[in-house]
Coordinates of C-alpha atoms and ligand atoms in Angstrom, one line a residue:
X1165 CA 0.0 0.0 0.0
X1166 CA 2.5 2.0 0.9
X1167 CA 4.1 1.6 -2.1
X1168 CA 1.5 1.9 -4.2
X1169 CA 1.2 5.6 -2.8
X1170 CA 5.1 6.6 -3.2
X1171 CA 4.3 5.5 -7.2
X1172 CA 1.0 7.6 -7.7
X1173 CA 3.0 10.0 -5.9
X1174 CA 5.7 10.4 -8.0
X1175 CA 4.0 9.8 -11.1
X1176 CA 2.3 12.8 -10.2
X1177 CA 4.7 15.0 -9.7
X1178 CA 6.3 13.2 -12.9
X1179 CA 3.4 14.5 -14.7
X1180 CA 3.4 17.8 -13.4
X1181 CA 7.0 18.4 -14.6
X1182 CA 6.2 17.2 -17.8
X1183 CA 2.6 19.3 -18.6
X1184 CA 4.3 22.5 -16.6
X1185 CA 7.8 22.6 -17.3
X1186 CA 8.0 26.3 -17.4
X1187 CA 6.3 26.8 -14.0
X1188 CA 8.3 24.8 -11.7
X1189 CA 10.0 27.4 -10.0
X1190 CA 8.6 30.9 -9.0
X1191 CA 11.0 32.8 -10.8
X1192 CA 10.2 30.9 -14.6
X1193 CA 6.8 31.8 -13.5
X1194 CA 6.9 34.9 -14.1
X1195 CA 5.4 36.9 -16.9
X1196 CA 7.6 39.5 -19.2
X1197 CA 6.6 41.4 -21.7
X1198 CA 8.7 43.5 -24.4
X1199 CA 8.1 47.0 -25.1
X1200 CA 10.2 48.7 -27.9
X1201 CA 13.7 48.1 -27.0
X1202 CA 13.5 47.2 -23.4
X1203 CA 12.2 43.9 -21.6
X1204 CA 10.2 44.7 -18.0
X1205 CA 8.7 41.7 -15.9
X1206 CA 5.5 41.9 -14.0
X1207 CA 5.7 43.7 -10.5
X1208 CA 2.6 44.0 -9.1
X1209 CA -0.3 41.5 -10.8
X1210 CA -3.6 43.7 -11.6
X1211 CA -5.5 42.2 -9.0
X1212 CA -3.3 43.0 -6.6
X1213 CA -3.4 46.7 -7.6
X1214 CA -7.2 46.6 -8.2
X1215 CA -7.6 45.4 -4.2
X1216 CA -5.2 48.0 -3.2
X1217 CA -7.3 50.2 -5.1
X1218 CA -10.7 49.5 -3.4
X1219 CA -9.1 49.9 -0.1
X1220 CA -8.1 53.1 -1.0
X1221 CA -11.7 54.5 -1.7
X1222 CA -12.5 53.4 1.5
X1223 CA -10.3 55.0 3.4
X1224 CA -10.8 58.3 1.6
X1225 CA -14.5 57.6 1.7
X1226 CA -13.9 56.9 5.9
X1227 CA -12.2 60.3 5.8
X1228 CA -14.8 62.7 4.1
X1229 CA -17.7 61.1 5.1
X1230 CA -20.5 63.8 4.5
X1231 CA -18.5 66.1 2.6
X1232 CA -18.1 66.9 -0.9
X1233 CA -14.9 66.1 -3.1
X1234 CA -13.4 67.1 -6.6
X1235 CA -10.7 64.3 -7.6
X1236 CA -8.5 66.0 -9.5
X1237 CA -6.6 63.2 -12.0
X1238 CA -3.6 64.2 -14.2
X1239 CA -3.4 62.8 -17.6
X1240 CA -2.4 61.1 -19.3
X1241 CA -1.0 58.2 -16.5
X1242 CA -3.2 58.5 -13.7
X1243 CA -6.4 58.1 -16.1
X1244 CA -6.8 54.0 -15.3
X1245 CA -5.9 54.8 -11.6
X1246 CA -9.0 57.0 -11.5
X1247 CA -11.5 55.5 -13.2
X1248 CA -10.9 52.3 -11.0
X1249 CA -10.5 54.3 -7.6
X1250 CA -13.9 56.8 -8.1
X1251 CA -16.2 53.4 -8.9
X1252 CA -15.9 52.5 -4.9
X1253 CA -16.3 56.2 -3.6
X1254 CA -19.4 56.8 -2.3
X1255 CA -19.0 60.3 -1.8
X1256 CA -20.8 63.6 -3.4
X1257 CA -18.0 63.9 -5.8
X1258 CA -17.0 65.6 -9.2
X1259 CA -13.7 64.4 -11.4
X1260 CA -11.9 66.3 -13.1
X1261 CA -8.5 66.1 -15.3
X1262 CA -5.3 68.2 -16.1
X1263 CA -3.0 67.7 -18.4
X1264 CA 1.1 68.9 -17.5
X1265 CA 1.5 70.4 -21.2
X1266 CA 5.6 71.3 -22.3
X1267 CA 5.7 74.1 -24.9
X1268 CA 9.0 75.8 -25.6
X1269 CA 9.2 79.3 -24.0
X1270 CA 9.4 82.2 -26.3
X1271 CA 12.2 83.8 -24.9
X1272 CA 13.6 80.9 -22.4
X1273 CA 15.6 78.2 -24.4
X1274 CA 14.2 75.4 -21.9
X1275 CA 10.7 73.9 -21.7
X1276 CA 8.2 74.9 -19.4
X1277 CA 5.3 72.9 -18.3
X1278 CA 1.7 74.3 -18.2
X1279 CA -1.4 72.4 -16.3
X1280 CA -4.3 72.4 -18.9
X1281 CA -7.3 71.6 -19.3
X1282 CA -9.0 73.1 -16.6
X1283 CA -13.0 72.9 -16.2
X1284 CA -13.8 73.3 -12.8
X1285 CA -14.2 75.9 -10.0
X1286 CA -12.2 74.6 -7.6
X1287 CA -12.4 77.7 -5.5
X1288 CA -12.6 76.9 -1.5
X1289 CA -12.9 73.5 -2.6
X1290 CA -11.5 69.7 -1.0
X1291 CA -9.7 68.6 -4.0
X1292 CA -8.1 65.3 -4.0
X1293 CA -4.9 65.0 -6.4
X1294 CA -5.1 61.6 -8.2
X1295 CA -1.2 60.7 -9.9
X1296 CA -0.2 57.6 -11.3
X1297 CA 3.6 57.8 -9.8
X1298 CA 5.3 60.3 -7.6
X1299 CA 8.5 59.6 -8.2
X1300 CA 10.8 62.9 -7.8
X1301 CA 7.8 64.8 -6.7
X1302 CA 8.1 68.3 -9.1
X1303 CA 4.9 67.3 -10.8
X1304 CA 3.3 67.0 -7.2
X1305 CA 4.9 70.3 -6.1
X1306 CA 3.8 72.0 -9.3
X1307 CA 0.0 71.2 -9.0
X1308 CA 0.3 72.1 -5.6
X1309 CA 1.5 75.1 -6.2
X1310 CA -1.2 76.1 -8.9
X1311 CA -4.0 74.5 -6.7
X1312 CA -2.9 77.3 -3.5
X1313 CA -2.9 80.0 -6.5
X1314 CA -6.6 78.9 -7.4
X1315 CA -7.4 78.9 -3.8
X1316 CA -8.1 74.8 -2.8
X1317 CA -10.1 74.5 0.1
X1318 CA -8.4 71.9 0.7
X1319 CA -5.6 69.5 -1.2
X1320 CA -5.3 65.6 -0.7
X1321 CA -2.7 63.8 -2.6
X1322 CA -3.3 60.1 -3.5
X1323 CA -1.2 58.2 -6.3
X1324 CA -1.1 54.5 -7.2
X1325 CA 2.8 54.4 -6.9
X1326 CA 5.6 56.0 -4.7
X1327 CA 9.0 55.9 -5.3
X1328 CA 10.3 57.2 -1.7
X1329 CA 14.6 56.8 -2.5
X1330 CA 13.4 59.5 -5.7
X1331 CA 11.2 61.8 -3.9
X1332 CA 12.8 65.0 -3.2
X1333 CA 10.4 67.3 -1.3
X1334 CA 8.6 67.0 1.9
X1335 CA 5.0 67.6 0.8
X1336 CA 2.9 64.9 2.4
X1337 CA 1.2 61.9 0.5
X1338 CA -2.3 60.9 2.5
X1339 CA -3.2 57.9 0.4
X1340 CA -0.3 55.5 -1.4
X1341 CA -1.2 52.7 -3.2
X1342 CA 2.3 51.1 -3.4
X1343 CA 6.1 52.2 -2.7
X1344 CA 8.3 50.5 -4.8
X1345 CA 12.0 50.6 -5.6
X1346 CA 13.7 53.5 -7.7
X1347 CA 13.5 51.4 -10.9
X1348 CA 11.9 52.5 -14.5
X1349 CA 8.0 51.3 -14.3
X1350 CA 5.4 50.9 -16.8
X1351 CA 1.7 49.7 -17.3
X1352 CA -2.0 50.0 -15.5
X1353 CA -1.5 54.2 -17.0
X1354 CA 2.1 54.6 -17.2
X1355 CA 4.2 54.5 -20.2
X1356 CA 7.8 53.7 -22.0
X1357 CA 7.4 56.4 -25.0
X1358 CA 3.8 56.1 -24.9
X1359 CA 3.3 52.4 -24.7
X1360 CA 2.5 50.0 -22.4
X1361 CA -0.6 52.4 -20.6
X1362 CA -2.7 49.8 -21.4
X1363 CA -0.8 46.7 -19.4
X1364 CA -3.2 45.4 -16.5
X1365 CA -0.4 44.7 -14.3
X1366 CA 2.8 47.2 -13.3
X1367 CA 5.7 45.8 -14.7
X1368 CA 9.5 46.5 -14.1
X1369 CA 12.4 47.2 -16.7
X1370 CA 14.7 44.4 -16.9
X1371 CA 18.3 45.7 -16.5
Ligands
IMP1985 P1 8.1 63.4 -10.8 O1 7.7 64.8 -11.2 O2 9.6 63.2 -10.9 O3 7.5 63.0 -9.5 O4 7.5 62.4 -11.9 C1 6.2 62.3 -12.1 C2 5.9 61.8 -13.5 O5 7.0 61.2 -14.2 C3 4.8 60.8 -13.4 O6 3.6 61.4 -13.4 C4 5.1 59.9 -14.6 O7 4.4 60.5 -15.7 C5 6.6 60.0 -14.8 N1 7.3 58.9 -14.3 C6 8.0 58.9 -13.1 N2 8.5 57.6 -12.9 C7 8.1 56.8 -13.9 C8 8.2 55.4 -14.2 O8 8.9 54.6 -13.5 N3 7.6 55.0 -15.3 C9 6.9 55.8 -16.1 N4 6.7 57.1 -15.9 C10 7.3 57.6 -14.8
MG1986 MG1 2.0 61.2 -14.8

């Protein structure tokens, strides 16, 4: 009897090796994709992020319970982000997006960036940034910076993805979906060169 168990037994795990070969180990598991040039392998699965996600809305639905928001998303990356994070809020709430625009200045030899596309009154009120990445932080500090002009009531900042060894200011993040290393990132919004937005997962360049 015995012995008749060890054989099923290994003629299982025979079988197994021989219909999944390339999923024996974690690491051969793993999905890659190519975009252009460069190779990246999947970081966070979309599941994961779409979980992460929900618990988000909750806790900024927890925090403004009975008050009115105006999500504020900046294109193009944090467009996915947003549309997944406003179907869980449950709040009286408008969204909105801006767009960091580079023109070349007419006197300056550098580029300067311009937020456009700007619809609402946000005049005295509780805006909530949505961004796909802060990595450096400048963007962050930029809207923030046009938001105080245009007198916010109040500014939230909430973004899918933190790189904390590339930020370089001090403004506070309330709501982070993930902090992950100070690596090149693309997919659910973000891009290499404009592709790979629509990837359902975050994947990381292979060096
Ligand atoms: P920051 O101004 O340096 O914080 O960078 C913010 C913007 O740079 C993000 O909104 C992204 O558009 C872009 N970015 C930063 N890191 C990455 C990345 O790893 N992959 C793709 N885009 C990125
Ligand atoms: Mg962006």
């Amino acid at each position: 009897m015995i012995k008749f168990n060890l054989l099923i037994r290994t003629k299982i795990r025979y079988y197994f090796y021989i219909f999944a070969p390339a999923c024996i180990s974690k690491i051969s598991c793993m999905k890659e994709t190519v975009i252009l040039d460069k190779r990246f392998r999947e970081m966070i699965p979309g599941d994961q992020i779409n979980k992460r996600i929900e618990e988000m809305a909750s806790e900024i639905n927890r925090d403004f319970k009975g008050k009115e928001v105006v999500f504020l998303g900046i294109l193009n990356g944090a467009f996915l982000f947003a549309a997944e994070l406003i179907k869980y809020i449950e709040l009286k709430a408008r969204i909105s997006f801006v767009k960091l625009a580079s023109y070349e200045g007419t006197k300056s030899s550098g580029s300067i960036k311009e937020l456009i596309g700007w619809n609402e009154d946000i005049k005295g009120q509780q805006i909530i940034v949505l961004e796909d990445i802060v990595d450096t932080g400048h963007t962050l500090e930029r809207i923030i910076g046009e938001l105080t002009l245009r007198k916010a009531g109040g500014i939230k900042i909430a973004t899918l993805l933190f790189k904390p060894k590339a930020y370089t200011k001090d403004i506070h993040i309330d709501y982070t979906g993930f902090e992950i290393p100070n690596d090149f990132v693309v997919g659910y919004g973000l891009d290499y060169d404009g592709y790979g937005r629509n990837l359902p997962s975050v994947y990381v360049l292979v060096k």
